Short mmCIF file of C-alpha atoms and ligand atoms in Angstrom, two decimals:
data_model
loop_
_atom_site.label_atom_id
_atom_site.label_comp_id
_atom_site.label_asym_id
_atom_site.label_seq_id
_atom_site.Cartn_x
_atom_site.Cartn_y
_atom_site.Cartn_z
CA UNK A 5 0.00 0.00 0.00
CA UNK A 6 2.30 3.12 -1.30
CA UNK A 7 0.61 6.51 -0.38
CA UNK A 8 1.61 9.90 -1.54
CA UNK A 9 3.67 11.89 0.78
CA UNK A 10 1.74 14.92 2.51
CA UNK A 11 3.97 18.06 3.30
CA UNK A 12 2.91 17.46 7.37
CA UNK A 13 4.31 13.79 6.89
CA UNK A 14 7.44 14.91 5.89
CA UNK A 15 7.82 18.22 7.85
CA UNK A 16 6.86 15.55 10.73
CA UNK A 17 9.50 13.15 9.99
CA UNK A 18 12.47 15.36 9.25
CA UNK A 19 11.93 17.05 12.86
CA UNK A 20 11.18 13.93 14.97
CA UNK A 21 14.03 11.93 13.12
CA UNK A 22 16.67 14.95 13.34
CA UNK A 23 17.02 15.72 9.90
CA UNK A 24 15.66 19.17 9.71
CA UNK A 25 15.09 21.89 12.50
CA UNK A 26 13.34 25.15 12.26
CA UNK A 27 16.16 27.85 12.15
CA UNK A 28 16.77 29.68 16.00
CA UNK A 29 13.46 27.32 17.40
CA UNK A 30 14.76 27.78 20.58
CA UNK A 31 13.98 31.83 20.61
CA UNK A 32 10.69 31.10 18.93
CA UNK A 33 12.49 30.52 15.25
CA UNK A 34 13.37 32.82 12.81
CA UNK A 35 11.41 32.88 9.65
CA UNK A 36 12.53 31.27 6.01
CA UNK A 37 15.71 30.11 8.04
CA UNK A 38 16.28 26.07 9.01
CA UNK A 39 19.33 23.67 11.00
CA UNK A 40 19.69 20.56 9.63
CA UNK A 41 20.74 17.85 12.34
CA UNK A 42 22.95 15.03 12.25
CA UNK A 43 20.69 12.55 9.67
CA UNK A 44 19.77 15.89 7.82
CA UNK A 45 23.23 17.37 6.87
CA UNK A 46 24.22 14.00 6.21
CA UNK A 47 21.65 13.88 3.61
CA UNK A 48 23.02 17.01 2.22
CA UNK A 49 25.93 16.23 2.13
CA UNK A 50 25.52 13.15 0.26
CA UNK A 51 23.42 14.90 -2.27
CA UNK A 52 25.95 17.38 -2.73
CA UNK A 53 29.05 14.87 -3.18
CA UNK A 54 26.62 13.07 -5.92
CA UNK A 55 26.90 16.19 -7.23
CA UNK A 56 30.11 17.26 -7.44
CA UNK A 57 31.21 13.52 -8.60
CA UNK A 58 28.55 13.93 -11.45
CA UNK A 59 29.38 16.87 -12.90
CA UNK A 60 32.88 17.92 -11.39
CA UNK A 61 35.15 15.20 -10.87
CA UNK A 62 33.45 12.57 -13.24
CA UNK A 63 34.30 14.87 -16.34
CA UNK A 64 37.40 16.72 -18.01
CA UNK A 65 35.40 19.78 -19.03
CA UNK A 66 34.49 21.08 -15.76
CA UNK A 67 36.31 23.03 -13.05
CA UNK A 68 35.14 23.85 -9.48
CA UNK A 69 35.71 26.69 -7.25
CA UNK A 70 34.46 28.24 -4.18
CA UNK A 71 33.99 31.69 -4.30
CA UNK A 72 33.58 34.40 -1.13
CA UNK A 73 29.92 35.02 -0.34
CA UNK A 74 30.56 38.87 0.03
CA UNK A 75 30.93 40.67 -2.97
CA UNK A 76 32.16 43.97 -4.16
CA UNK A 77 28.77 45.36 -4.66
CA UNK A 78 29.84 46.52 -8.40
CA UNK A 79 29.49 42.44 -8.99
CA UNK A 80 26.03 43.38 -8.02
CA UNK A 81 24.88 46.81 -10.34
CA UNK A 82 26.97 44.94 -13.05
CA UNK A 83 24.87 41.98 -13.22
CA UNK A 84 21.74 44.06 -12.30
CA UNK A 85 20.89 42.79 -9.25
CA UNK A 86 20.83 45.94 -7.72
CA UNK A 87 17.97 47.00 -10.16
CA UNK A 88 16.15 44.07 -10.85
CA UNK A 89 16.76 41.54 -8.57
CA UNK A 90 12.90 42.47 -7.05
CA UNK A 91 9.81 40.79 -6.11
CA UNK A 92 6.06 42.65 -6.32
CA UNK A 93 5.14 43.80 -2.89
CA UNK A 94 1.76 44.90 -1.67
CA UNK A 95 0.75 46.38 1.92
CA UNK A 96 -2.48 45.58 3.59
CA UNK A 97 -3.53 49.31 4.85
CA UNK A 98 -5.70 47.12 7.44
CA UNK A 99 -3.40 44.96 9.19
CA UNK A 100 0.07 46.31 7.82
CA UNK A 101 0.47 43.04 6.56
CA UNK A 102 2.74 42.43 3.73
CA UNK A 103 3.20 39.94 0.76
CA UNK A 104 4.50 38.78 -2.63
CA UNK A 105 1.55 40.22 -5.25
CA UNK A 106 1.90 37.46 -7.66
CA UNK A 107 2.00 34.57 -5.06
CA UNK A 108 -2.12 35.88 -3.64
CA UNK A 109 -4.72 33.31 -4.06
CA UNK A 110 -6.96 36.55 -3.95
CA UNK A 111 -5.12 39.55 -5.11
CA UNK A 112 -7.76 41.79 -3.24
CA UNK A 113 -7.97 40.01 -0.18
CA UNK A 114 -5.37 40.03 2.71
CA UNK A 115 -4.97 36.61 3.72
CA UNK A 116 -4.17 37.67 6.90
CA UNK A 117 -6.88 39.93 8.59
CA UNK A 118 -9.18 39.14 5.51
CA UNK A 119 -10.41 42.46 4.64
CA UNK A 120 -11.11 43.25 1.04
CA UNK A 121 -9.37 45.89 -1.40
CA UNK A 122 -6.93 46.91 1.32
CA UNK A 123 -3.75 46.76 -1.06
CA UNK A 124 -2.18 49.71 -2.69
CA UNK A 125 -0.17 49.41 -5.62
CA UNK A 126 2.67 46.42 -5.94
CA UNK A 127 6.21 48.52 -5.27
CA UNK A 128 9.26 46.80 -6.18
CA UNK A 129 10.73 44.76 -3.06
CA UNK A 130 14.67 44.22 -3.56
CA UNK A 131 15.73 40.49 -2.80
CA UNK A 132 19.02 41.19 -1.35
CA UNK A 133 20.11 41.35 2.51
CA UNK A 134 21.98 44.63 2.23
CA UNK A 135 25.10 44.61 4.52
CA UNK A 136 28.17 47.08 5.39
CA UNK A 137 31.88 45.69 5.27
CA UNK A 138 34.38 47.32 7.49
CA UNK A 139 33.88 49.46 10.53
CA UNK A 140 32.67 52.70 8.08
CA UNK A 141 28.88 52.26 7.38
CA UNK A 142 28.82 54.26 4.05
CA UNK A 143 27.95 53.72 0.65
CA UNK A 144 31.48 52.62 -0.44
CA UNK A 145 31.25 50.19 2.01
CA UNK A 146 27.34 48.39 1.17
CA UNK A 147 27.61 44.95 0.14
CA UNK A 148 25.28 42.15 0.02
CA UNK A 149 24.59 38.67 1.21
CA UNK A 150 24.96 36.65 -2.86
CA UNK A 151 21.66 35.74 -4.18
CA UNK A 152 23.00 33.39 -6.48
CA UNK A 153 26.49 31.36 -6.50
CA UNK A 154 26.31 32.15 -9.79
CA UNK A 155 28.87 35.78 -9.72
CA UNK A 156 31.45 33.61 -7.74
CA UNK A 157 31.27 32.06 -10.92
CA UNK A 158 31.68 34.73 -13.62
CA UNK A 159 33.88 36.97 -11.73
CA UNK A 160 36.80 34.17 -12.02
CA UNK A 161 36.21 32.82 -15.32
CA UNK A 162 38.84 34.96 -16.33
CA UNK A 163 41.03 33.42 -13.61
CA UNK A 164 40.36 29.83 -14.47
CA UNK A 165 41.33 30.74 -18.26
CA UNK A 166 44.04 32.57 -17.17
CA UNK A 167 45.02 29.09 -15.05
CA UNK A 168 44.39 26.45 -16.81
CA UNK A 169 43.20 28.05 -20.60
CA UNK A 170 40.69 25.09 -21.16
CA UNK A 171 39.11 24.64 -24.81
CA UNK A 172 35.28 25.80 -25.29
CA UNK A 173 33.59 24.20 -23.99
CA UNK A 174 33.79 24.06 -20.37
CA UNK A 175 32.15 24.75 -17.10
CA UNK A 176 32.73 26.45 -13.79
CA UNK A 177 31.01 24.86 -10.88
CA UNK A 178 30.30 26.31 -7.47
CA UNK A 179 28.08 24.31 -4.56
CA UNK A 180 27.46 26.68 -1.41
CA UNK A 181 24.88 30.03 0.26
CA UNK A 182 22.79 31.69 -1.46
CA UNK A 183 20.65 34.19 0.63
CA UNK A 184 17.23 35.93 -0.50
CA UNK A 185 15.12 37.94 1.38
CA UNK A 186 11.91 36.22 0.33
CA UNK A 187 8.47 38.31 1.39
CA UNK A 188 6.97 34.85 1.70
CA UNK A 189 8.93 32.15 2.58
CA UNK A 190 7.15 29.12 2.78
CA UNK A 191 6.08 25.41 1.95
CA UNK A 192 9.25 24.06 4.55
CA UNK A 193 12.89 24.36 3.16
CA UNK A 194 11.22 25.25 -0.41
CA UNK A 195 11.13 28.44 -0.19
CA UNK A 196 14.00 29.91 2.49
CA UNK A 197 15.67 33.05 3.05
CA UNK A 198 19.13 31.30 3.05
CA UNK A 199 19.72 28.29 1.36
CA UNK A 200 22.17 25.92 -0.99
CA UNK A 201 22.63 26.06 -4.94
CA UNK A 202 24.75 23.92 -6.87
CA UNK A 203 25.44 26.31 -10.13
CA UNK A 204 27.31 25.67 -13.25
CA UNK A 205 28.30 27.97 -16.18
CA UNK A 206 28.85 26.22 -19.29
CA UNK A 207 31.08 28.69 -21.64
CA UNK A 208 29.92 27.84 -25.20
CA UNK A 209 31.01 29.37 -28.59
CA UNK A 210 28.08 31.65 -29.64
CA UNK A 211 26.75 29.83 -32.07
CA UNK A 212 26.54 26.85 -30.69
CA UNK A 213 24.60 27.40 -27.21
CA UNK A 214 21.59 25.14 -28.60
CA UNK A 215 23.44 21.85 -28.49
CA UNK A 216 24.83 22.45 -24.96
CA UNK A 217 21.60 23.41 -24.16
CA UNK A 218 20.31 19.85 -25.22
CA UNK A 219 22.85 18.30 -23.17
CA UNK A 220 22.14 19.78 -20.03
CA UNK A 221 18.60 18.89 -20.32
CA UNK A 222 19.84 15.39 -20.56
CA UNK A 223 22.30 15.65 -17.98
CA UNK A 224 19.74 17.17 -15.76
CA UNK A 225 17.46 13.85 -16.62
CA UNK A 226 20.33 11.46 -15.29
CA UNK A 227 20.60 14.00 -11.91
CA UNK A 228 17.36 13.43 -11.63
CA UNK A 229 17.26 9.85 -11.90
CA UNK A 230 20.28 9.46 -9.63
CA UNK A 231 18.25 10.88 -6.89
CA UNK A 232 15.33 8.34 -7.27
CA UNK A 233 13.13 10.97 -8.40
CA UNK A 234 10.38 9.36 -10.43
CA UNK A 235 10.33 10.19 -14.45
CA UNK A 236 6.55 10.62 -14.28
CA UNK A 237 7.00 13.48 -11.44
CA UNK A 238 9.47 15.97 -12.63
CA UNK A 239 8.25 18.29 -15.91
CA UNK A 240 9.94 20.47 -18.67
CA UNK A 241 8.40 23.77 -18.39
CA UNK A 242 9.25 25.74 -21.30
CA UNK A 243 9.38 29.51 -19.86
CA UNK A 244 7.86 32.21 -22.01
CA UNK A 245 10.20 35.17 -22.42
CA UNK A 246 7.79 37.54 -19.68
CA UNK A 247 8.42 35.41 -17.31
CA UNK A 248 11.82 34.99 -17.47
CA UNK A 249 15.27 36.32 -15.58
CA UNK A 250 16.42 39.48 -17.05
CA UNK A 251 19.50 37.84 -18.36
CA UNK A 252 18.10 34.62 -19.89
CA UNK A 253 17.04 34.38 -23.63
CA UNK A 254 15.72 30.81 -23.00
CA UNK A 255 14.76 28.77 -19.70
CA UNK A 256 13.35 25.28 -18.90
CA UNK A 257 12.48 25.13 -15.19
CA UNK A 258 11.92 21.50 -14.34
CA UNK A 259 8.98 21.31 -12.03
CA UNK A 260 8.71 18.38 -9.39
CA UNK A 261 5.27 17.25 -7.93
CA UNK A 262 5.62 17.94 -4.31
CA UNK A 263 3.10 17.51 -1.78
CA UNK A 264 2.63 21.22 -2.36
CA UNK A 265 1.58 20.81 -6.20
CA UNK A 266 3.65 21.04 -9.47
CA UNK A 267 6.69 23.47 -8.48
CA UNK A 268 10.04 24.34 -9.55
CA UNK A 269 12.73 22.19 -8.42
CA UNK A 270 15.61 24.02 -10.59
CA UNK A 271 16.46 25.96 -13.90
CA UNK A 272 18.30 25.70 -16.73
CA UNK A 273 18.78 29.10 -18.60
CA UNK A 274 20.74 30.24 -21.59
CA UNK A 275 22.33 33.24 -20.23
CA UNK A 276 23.94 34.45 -23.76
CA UNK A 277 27.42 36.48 -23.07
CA UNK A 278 24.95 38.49 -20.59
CA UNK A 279 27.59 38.46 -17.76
CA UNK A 280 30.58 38.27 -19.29
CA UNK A 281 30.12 41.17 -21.02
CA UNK A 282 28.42 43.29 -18.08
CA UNK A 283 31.85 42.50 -15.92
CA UNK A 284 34.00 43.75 -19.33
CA UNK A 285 31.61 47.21 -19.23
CA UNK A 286 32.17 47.78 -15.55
CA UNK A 287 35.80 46.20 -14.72
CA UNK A 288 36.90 47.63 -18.36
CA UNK A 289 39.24 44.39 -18.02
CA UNK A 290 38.50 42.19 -21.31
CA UNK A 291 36.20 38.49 -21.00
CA UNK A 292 37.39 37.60 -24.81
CA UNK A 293 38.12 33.85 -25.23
CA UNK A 294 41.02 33.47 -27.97
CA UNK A 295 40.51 29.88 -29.86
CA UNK A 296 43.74 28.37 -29.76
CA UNK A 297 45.32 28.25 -32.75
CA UNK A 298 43.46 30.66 -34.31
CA UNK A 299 43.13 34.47 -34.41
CA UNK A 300 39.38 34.16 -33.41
CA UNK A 301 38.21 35.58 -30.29
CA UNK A 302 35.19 36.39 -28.49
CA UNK A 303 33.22 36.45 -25.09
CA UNK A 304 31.88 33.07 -24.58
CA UNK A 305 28.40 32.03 -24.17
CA UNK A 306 27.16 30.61 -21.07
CA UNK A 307 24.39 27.50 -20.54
CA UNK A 308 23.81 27.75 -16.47
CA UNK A 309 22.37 24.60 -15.11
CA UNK A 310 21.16 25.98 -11.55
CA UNK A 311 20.29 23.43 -9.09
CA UNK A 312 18.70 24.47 -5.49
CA UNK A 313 19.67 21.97 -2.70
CA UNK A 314 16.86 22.22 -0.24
CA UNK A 315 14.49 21.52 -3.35
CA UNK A 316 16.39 18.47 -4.75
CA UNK A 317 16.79 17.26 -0.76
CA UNK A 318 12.70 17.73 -0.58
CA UNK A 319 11.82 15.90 -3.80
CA UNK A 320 14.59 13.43 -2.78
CA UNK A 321 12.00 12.24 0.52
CA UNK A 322 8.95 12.72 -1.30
CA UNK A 323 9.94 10.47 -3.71
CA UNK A 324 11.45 8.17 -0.56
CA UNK A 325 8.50 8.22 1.48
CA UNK A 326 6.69 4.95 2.06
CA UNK A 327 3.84 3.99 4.17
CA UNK A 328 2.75 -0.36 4.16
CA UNK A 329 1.76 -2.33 6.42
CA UNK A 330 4.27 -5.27 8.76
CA UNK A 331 2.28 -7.61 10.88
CA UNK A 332 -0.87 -5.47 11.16
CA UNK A 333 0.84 -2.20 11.69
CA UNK A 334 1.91 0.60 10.03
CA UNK A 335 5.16 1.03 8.80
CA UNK A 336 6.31 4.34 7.64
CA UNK A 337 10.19 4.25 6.07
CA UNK A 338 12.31 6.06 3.29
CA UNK A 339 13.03 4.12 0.17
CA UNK A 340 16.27 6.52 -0.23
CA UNK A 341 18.80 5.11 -3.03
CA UNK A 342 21.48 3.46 -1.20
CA UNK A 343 24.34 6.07 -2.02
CA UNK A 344 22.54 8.68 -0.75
CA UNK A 345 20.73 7.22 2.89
CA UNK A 346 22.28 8.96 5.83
CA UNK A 347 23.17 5.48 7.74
CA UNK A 348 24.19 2.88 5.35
CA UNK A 349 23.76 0.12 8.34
CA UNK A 350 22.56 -0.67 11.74
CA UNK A 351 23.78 -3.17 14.10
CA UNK A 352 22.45 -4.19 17.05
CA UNK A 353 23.28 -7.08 19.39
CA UNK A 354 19.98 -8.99 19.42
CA UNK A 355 20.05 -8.39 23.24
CA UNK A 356 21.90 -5.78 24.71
CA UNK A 357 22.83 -7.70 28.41
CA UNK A 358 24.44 -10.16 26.59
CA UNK A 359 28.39 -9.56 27.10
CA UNK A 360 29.39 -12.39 24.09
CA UNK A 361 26.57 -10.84 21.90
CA UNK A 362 27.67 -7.03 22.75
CA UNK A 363 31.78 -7.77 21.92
CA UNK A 364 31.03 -9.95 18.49
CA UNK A 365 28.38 -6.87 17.53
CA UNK A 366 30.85 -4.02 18.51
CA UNK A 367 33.60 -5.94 16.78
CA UNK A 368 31.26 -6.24 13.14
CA UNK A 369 29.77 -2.55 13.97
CA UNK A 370 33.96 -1.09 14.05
CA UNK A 371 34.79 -3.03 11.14
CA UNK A 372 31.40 -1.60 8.68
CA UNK A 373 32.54 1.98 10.10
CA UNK A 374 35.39 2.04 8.70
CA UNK A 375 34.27 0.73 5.65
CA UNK A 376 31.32 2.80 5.35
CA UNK A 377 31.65 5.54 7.65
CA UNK A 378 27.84 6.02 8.21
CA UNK A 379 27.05 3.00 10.27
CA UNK A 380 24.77 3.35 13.40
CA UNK A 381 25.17 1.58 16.74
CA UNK A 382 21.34 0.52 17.95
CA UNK A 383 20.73 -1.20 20.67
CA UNK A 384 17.67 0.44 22.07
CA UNK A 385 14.32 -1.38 22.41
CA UNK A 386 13.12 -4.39 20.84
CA UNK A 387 14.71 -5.55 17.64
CA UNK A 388 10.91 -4.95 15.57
CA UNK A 389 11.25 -1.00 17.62
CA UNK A 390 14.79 -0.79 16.43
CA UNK A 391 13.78 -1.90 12.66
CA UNK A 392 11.21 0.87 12.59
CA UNK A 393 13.45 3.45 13.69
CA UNK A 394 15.83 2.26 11.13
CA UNK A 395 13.36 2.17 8.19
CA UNK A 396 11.94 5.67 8.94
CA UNK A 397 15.66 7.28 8.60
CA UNK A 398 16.14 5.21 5.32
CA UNK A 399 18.74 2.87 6.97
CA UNK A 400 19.35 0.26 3.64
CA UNK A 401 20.48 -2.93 5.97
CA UNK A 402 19.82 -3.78 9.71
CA UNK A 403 22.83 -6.30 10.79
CA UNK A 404 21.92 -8.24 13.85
CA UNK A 405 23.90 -10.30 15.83
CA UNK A 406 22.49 -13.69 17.66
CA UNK A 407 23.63 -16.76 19.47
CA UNK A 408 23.74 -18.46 15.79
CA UNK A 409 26.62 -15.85 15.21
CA UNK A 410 28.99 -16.80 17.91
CA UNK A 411 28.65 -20.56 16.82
CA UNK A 412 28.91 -19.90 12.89
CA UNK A 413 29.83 -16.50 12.50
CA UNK A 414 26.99 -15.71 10.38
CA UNK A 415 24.94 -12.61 10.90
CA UNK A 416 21.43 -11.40 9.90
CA UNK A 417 20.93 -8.87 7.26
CA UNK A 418 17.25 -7.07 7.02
CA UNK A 419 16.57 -5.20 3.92
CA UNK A 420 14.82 -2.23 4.28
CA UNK A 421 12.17 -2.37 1.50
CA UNK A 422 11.36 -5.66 1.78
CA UNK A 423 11.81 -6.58 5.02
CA UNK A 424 13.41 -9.95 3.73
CA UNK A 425 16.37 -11.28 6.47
CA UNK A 426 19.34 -13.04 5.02
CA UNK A 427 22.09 -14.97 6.84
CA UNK A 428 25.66 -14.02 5.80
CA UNK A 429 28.96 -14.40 6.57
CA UNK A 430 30.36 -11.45 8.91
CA UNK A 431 33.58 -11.62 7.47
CA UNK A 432 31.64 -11.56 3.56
CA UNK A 433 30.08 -8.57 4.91
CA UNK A 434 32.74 -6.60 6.15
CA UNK A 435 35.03 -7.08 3.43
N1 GAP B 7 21.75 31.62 -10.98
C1 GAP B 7 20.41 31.43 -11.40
C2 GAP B 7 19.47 31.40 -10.30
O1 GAP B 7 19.80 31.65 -9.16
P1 GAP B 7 16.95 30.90 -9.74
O2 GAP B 7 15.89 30.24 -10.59
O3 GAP B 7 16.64 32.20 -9.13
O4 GAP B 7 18.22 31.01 -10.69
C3 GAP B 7 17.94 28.63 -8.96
O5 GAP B 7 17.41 29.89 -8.60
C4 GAP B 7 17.46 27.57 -8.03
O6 GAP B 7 17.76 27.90 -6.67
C5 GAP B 7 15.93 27.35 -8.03
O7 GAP B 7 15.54 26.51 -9.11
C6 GAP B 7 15.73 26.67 -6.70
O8 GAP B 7 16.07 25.30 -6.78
C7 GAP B 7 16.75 27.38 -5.83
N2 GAP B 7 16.10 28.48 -5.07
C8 GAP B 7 15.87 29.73 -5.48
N3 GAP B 7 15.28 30.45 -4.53
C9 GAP B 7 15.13 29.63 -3.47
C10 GAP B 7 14.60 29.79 -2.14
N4 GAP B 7 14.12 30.96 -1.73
N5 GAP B 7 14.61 28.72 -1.31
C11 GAP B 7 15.12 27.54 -1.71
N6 GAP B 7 15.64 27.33 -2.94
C12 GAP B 7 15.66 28.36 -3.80
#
């Protein structure tokens, strides 16, 4: 009996199972911000490293760095951030209320007091958290919180060429902050006011953008599938020219079905020499890409796959969420894919007072550590308490340890999805 995840079920989960905190909950929270605990931010971190092995250290055209977070704020008026970076904002004149215009399920009606035709005209609400460097709060000293990896990026492309003068094409990859000052945040991690991107720019010779463009969509398709997202929920949205970034000339947002409907789990936009040529205007220091060889030169085109973290991490236990049913009851556990669950194994002694049972299980528990790093010690409970426990955190394999062990040296192995037990050689199993 599968179910569909609700956003309460997961929200649930990730809080009793220490995956994801709200941000400051202590002092009553802090709003759009979240802690990940130890199951969550190993989650992330495994999503993250699939990442980076996918698209950084699994190819030859691809070079990562990691960029400060403050910027000189000319990164910012070059790329028009400063401008344009801005979300509609309207003001209930009732309640003082305020909120994103375009996100209102009734553009007349504050959702919070409820009074009607309360709301002024949308003004433009700037994204960025506006901060001062130094001890001198001035104007030449404003910078911002980055709203997008994406200028740690550009602003050492010339670096990296400079380095390591790669052929076209090739990409620049960043994973880390990005921080927005949504009016709204909302929906869990989905939409925060400081979160994680994992953002590439692909430099391309101008006229031949299309075909990279084509292969990030396909290379976004094996991400995708490498998270254990199903095909049938994530969807190409083609996005008409209105509604896209100021810099883009064409995006595909893929869209995930999450508990909250159809949303967008990243982007993929053709950002043309947009950038490039914005930091040439305003550093007057040239962004022209000499073919080697040849006496043709230009400033490249960029393909940006931009992938959010907190929205791949969401879609990642949506898609793992499982409810069935085990000996009358329900069971509620996370299908994850093996590479990326947060404890790769279990062990437990089957009982705990047991010194014979304790030594052989710490012994097999030491030796899967330091194979696998992620292995838990559980020896609370029940063994059918400590199963549960396990299956809800997406623990792959429960090993237990029983009187059979100490005569044979065999061990039980529980699979996760189908609750099958297998006997198997400890030494097999920690080889
Ligand atoms: N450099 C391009 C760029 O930043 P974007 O569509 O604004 O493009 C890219 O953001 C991705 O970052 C989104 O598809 C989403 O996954 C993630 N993202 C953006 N805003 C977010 C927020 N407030 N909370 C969580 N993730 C967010």
């Amino acid at each position: 009996m599968e179910q569909k995840a609700k956003l309460e079920d997961i929200v649930g989960l990730a809080k009793r199972r220490g995956f994801i905190y709200q941000g400051s909950e202590v002092y009553g929270g802090l709003s759009g911000t979240w802690d990940y605990g130890p199951l969550g931010v190993q989650l992330k971190r495994n999503i993250m490293d699939l990442w980076w092995q996918m698209f950084v250290a699994e190819r030859d055209d691809m070079y990562g760095v990691d960029a400060a977070i403050l910027m000189n704020q000319k990164v910012w008026q070059a790329s028009g951030h400063v401008d344009t970076f801005t979300d509609p904002l309207v003001e209930c004149a009732n309640c003082k209320g305020r909120f994103r215009a375009d996100k209102l399920d009734n553009p007349n009606k504050c959702p919070t007091c409820g009074k009607e035709g309360t709301f002024g005209e949308p003004k433009q609400f700037n994204m960025m958290f506006k901060t001062n460097v130094g001890p001198v709060a001035d104007e030449s000293s404003t910078s911002y919180l980055r709203p997008e990896t994406a200028q740690g990026i550009f602003t050492n492309y010339k670096n990296v060429v400079d380095s390591f003068y790669p052929d076209l094409p090739f990409g620049i990859a960043q994973q880390g902050k990005a921080f927005r000052n949504e009016i709204s945040p909302r929906d869990f991690v989905f939409r925060s006011r400081e979160f994680e991107q994992m953002e590439i720019e692909y430099f391309v010779h101008p006229d031949k953008w299309e075909e990279a463009f084509e292969h990030w969509v396909e290379k976004c398709k094996e991400w995708f599938a490498a998270l254990g997202l199903p095909a049938e929920s994530v969807h190409e949205l083609e996005v008409p020219e209105a509604d896209r970034a100021h810099y883009s000339k064409r995006t595909i947002d893929f869209e995930f079905d999450y508990p909250i409907g159809r949303e967008e789990l990243m982007g993929l936009a053709y950002r043309t020499d947009f950038d490039l040529s914005n930091i040439e205007r305003v550093s007057g220091k040239s962004m022209a890409y000499r073919v080697k060889g040849s006496e043709e030169k230009f400033v490249p085109h960029v393909i940006e796959p931009s992938f959010g973290v907190e929205r791949a991490l969401m879609a990642v236990l949506v898609s793992a969420y499982r409810e069935d049913e085990q000996n009358g009851e329900k069971r509620v556990f996370l299908a994850l894919p093996e590479h990326l669950a947060p404890v790769k194994y279990a062990v437990s002694p089957l009982l705990k007072n047991k010194t014979e049972l304790v030594e052989k299980a710490r012994e097999v528990y030491h030796a899967l550590k330091k194979k696998h790093g992620n292995v838990m010690w559980d020896d609370n409970g029940n063994i059918g308490k400590r199963y549960r426990r396990q299956d809800e955190i997406g623990t792959p394999y429960c090993v237990v340890i029983d009187f059979q062990t100490l005569e044979d040296d065999t061990v039980t192995v529980r699979e996760r999805d189908t609750t099958v037990q297998n006997r198997v050689s400890s030494v097999e199993l920690v080889d």
